[in-house]
Amino acid sequence: AVLVMMGAVAWGLLLPRHHATSPDADYLSALKDSGFADSYNSDANAVAHGRQVCRQLDDGGPQQGIAVDKLAVDAYCPQFS
């Protein structure tokens, strides 16, 4: 019983920890990491811009834009990457 318990504890400690994040959190993190976070006056405006980029692409808009738009594509609509 002790060996089973020790095995279960070791197995639990060795499992990779996968923390699912939201596209919003990924996008905001990418903005901060790349220095673009100051381009927006709030996180809500940044997220709204990121989602708008993908709506434009979904509607057939051009697949070119500024660098911050690439971050939005990576987070919200990677099918356009």
Short mmCIF file of N, CA and C in Angstrom, two decimals:
data_model
loop_
_atom_site.label_atom_id
_atom_site.label_comp_id
_atom_site.label_asym_id
_atom_site.label_seq_id
_atom_site.Cartn_x
_atom_site.Cartn_y
_atom_site.Cartn_z
N ALA A 1 0.83 -1.19 0.00
CA ALA A 1 0.00 0.00 0.00
C ALA A 1 0.87 1.25 0.00
N VAL A 2 1.96 1.19 0.73
CA VAL A 2 2.86 2.35 0.79
C VAL A 2 3.48 2.60 -0.59
N LEU A 3 3.89 1.52 -1.27
CA LEU A 3 4.48 1.67 -2.60
C LEU A 3 3.47 2.25 -3.59
N VAL A 4 2.24 1.82 -3.49
CA VAL A 4 1.20 2.34 -4.38
C VAL A 4 1.01 3.83 -4.13
N MET A 5 0.96 4.21 -2.86
CA MET A 5 0.79 5.61 -2.51
C MET A 5 1.97 6.44 -2.99
N MET A 6 3.18 5.95 -2.80
CA MET A 6 4.37 6.67 -3.25
C MET A 6 4.37 6.79 -4.78
N GLY A 7 3.97 5.73 -5.46
CA GLY A 7 3.89 5.77 -6.91
C GLY A 7 2.87 6.79 -7.40
N ALA A 8 1.74 6.86 -6.73
CA ALA A 8 0.71 7.82 -7.11
C ALA A 8 1.18 9.25 -6.90
N VAL A 9 1.87 9.50 -5.80
CA VAL A 9 2.41 10.84 -5.53
C VAL A 9 3.45 11.21 -6.58
N ALA A 10 4.37 10.29 -6.88
CA ALA A 10 5.40 10.57 -7.88
C ALA A 10 4.78 10.82 -9.25
N TRP A 11 3.78 10.04 -9.60
CA TRP A 11 3.11 10.21 -10.89
C TRP A 11 2.45 11.57 -10.96
N GLY A 12 1.80 11.98 -9.89
CA GLY A 12 1.14 13.28 -9.85
C GLY A 12 2.13 14.43 -9.96
N LEU A 13 3.29 14.27 -9.36
CA LEU A 13 4.29 15.33 -9.42
C LEU A 13 4.98 15.42 -10.78
N LEU A 14 5.06 14.31 -11.48
CA LEU A 14 5.77 14.29 -12.74
C LEU A 14 4.89 14.63 -13.94
N LEU A 15 3.59 14.67 -13.76
CA LEU A 15 2.71 15.02 -14.88
C LEU A 15 2.97 16.45 -15.31
N PRO A 16 3.02 16.68 -16.59
CA PRO A 16 3.23 18.06 -17.04
C PRO A 16 2.01 18.90 -16.66
N ARG A 17 2.28 20.08 -16.25
CA ARG A 17 1.21 21.00 -15.89
C ARG A 17 0.84 21.81 -17.12
N HIS A 18 -0.39 21.65 -17.55
CA HIS A 18 -0.86 22.40 -18.73
C HIS A 18 -1.94 23.37 -18.27
N HIS A 19 -1.62 24.62 -18.36
CA HIS A 19 -2.58 25.64 -17.99
C HIS A 19 -3.15 26.24 -19.26
N ALA A 20 -4.40 25.94 -19.50
CA ALA A 20 -5.05 26.49 -20.68
C ALA A 20 -5.28 27.98 -20.47
N THR A 21 -4.91 28.74 -21.46
CA THR A 21 -5.12 30.18 -21.39
C THR A 21 -6.10 30.57 -22.48
N SER A 22 -6.69 31.70 -22.30
CA SER A 22 -7.63 32.19 -23.29
C SER A 22 -6.89 32.93 -24.38
N PRO A 23 -7.49 33.05 -25.56
CA PRO A 23 -6.86 33.85 -26.62
C PRO A 23 -6.64 35.29 -26.16
N ASP A 24 -7.56 35.82 -25.36
CA ASP A 24 -7.39 37.20 -24.87
C ASP A 24 -6.13 37.31 -24.02
N ALA A 25 -5.94 36.37 -23.11
CA ALA A 25 -4.75 36.39 -22.25
C ALA A 25 -3.48 36.21 -23.07
N ASP A 26 -3.53 35.32 -24.05
CA ASP A 26 -2.35 35.11 -24.92
C ASP A 26 -2.01 36.38 -25.69
N TYR A 27 -3.04 37.04 -26.22
CA TYR A 27 -2.84 38.26 -27.00
C TYR A 27 -2.28 39.37 -26.12
N LEU A 28 -2.88 39.58 -24.96
CA LEU A 28 -2.40 40.64 -24.06
C LEU A 28 -0.98 40.38 -23.61
N SER A 29 -0.66 39.12 -23.35
CA SER A 29 0.70 38.76 -22.97
C SER A 29 1.68 39.04 -24.12
N ALA A 30 1.28 38.67 -25.34
CA ALA A 30 2.14 38.92 -26.50
C ALA A 30 2.34 40.42 -26.71
N LEU A 31 1.30 41.20 -26.50
CA LEU A 31 1.43 42.67 -26.63
C LEU A 31 2.43 43.21 -25.62
N LYS A 32 2.33 42.75 -24.38
CA LYS A 32 3.25 43.22 -23.34
C LYS A 32 4.67 42.79 -23.63
N ASP A 33 4.83 41.52 -24.04
CA ASP A 33 6.17 41.00 -24.32
C ASP A 33 6.85 41.70 -25.48
N SER A 34 6.05 42.17 -26.45
CA SER A 34 6.64 42.80 -27.64
C SER A 34 6.69 44.33 -27.53
N GLY A 35 6.19 44.88 -26.44
CA GLY A 35 6.25 46.32 -26.25
C GLY A 35 5.11 47.09 -26.88
N PHE A 36 4.07 46.41 -27.34
CA PHE A 36 2.94 47.08 -27.99
C PHE A 36 1.79 47.39 -27.03
N ALA A 37 1.88 46.98 -25.79
CA ALA A 37 0.77 47.17 -24.85
C ALA A 37 0.42 48.64 -24.67
N ASP A 38 1.40 49.51 -24.78
CA ASP A 38 1.15 50.95 -24.61
C ASP A 38 0.42 51.56 -25.80
N SER A 39 0.22 50.80 -26.85
CA SER A 39 -0.50 51.31 -28.02
C SER A 39 -1.99 51.46 -27.76
N TYR A 40 -2.48 50.87 -26.69
CA TYR A 40 -3.91 50.88 -26.37
C TYR A 40 -4.11 51.46 -24.97
N ASN A 41 -5.24 52.16 -24.79
CA ASN A 41 -5.48 52.77 -23.49
C ASN A 41 -6.10 51.82 -22.49
N SER A 42 -6.46 50.62 -22.93
CA SER A 42 -6.98 49.60 -22.00
C SER A 42 -6.84 48.22 -22.63
N ASP A 43 -6.88 47.21 -21.79
CA ASP A 43 -6.85 45.85 -22.29
C ASP A 43 -8.08 45.56 -23.14
N ALA A 44 -9.22 46.12 -22.75
CA ALA A 44 -10.46 45.90 -23.52
C ALA A 44 -10.33 46.45 -24.93
N ASN A 45 -9.71 47.61 -25.08
CA ASN A 45 -9.52 48.17 -26.43
C ASN A 45 -8.53 47.35 -27.24
N ALA A 46 -7.51 46.84 -26.59
CA ALA A 46 -6.54 45.99 -27.29
C ALA A 46 -7.22 44.72 -27.80
N VAL A 47 -8.02 44.10 -26.94
CA VAL A 47 -8.73 42.88 -27.33
C VAL A 47 -9.71 43.17 -28.46
N ALA A 48 -10.43 44.29 -28.36
CA ALA A 48 -11.38 44.66 -29.42
C ALA A 48 -10.66 44.84 -30.75
N HIS A 49 -9.49 45.46 -30.73
CA HIS A 49 -8.71 45.64 -31.96
C HIS A 49 -8.28 44.28 -32.51
N GLY A 50 -7.79 43.41 -31.64
CA GLY A 50 -7.34 42.09 -32.09
C GLY A 50 -8.45 41.30 -32.74
N ARG A 51 -9.61 41.35 -32.15
CA ARG A 51 -10.75 40.62 -32.72
C ARG A 51 -11.21 41.25 -34.02
N GLN A 52 -11.13 42.57 -34.12
CA GLN A 52 -11.51 43.27 -35.35
C GLN A 52 -10.59 42.88 -36.51
N VAL A 53 -9.33 42.71 -36.23
CA VAL A 53 -8.37 42.29 -37.27
C VAL A 53 -8.84 40.98 -37.89
N CYS A 54 -9.25 40.04 -37.05
CA CYS A 54 -9.69 38.74 -37.56
C CYS A 54 -11.03 38.83 -38.27
N ARG A 55 -11.92 39.68 -37.80
CA ARG A 55 -13.19 39.87 -38.51
C ARG A 55 -12.94 40.39 -39.92
N GLN A 56 -12.00 41.32 -40.03
CA GLN A 56 -11.67 41.86 -41.36
C GLN A 56 -11.10 40.78 -42.26
N LEU A 57 -10.26 39.94 -41.72
CA LEU A 57 -9.70 38.85 -42.51
C LEU A 57 -10.80 37.85 -42.90
N ASP A 58 -11.68 37.55 -41.97
CA ASP A 58 -12.80 36.64 -42.26
C ASP A 58 -13.68 37.19 -43.38
N ASP A 59 -13.77 38.52 -43.44
CA ASP A 59 -14.60 39.17 -44.47
C ASP A 59 -13.85 39.38 -45.78
N GLY A 60 -12.64 38.85 -45.88
CA GLY A 60 -11.89 38.94 -47.12
C GLY A 60 -10.91 40.10 -47.19
N GLY A 61 -10.66 40.74 -46.07
CA GLY A 61 -9.72 41.86 -46.03
C GLY A 61 -8.30 41.43 -46.38
N PRO A 62 -7.43 42.39 -46.67
CA PRO A 62 -6.06 42.07 -47.06
C PRO A 62 -5.28 41.40 -45.92
N GLN A 63 -4.45 40.46 -46.29
CA GLN A 63 -3.66 39.75 -45.30
C GLN A 63 -2.30 40.43 -45.11
N GLN A 64 -2.36 41.70 -44.84
CA GLN A 64 -1.15 42.45 -44.54
C GLN A 64 -1.54 43.57 -43.59
N GLY A 65 -0.62 43.92 -42.74
CA GLY A 65 -0.93 44.96 -41.78
C GLY A 65 0.30 45.28 -40.95
N ILE A 66 0.05 45.99 -39.88
CA ILE A 66 1.15 46.39 -39.01
C ILE A 66 1.55 45.21 -38.12
N ALA A 67 2.69 45.33 -37.47
CA ALA A 67 3.24 44.23 -36.68
C ALA A 67 2.29 43.78 -35.57
N VAL A 68 1.60 44.72 -34.95
CA VAL A 68 0.70 44.35 -33.86
C VAL A 68 -0.47 43.50 -34.38
N ASP A 69 -0.84 43.68 -35.63
CA ASP A 69 -1.90 42.86 -36.22
C ASP A 69 -1.48 41.39 -36.33
N LYS A 70 -0.21 41.14 -36.53
CA LYS A 70 0.30 39.77 -36.61
C LYS A 70 0.10 39.07 -35.27
N LEU A 71 0.28 39.81 -34.19
CA LEU A 71 0.04 39.22 -32.87
C LEU A 71 -1.42 38.84 -32.70
N ALA A 72 -2.31 39.68 -33.21
CA ALA A 72 -3.75 39.39 -33.14
C ALA A 72 -4.09 38.15 -33.94
N VAL A 73 -3.51 38.04 -35.12
CA VAL A 73 -3.76 36.87 -35.97
C VAL A 73 -3.28 35.60 -35.26
N ASP A 74 -2.11 35.66 -34.68
CA ASP A 74 -1.57 34.49 -33.98
C ASP A 74 -2.47 34.06 -32.83
N ALA A 75 -3.07 35.02 -32.13
CA ALA A 75 -3.88 34.70 -30.96
C ALA A 75 -5.31 34.32 -31.31
N TYR A 76 -5.91 35.03 -32.28
CA TYR A 76 -7.35 34.88 -32.52
C TYR A 76 -7.72 34.12 -33.78
N CYS A 77 -6.88 34.18 -34.79
CA CYS A 77 -7.24 33.50 -36.05
C CYS A 77 -5.98 32.94 -36.72
N PRO A 78 -5.37 31.94 -36.08
CA PRO A 78 -4.11 31.40 -36.61
C PRO A 78 -4.24 30.77 -37.99
N GLN A 79 -5.48 30.54 -38.44
CA GLN A 79 -5.65 29.99 -39.79
C GLN A 79 -5.14 30.97 -40.85
N PHE A 80 -4.97 32.25 -40.49
CA PHE A 80 -4.47 33.25 -41.43
C PHE A 80 -2.96 33.49 -41.28
N SER A 81 -2.32 32.77 -40.38
CA SER A 81 -0.86 32.96 -40.17
C SER A 81 -0.07 32.42 -41.34
#
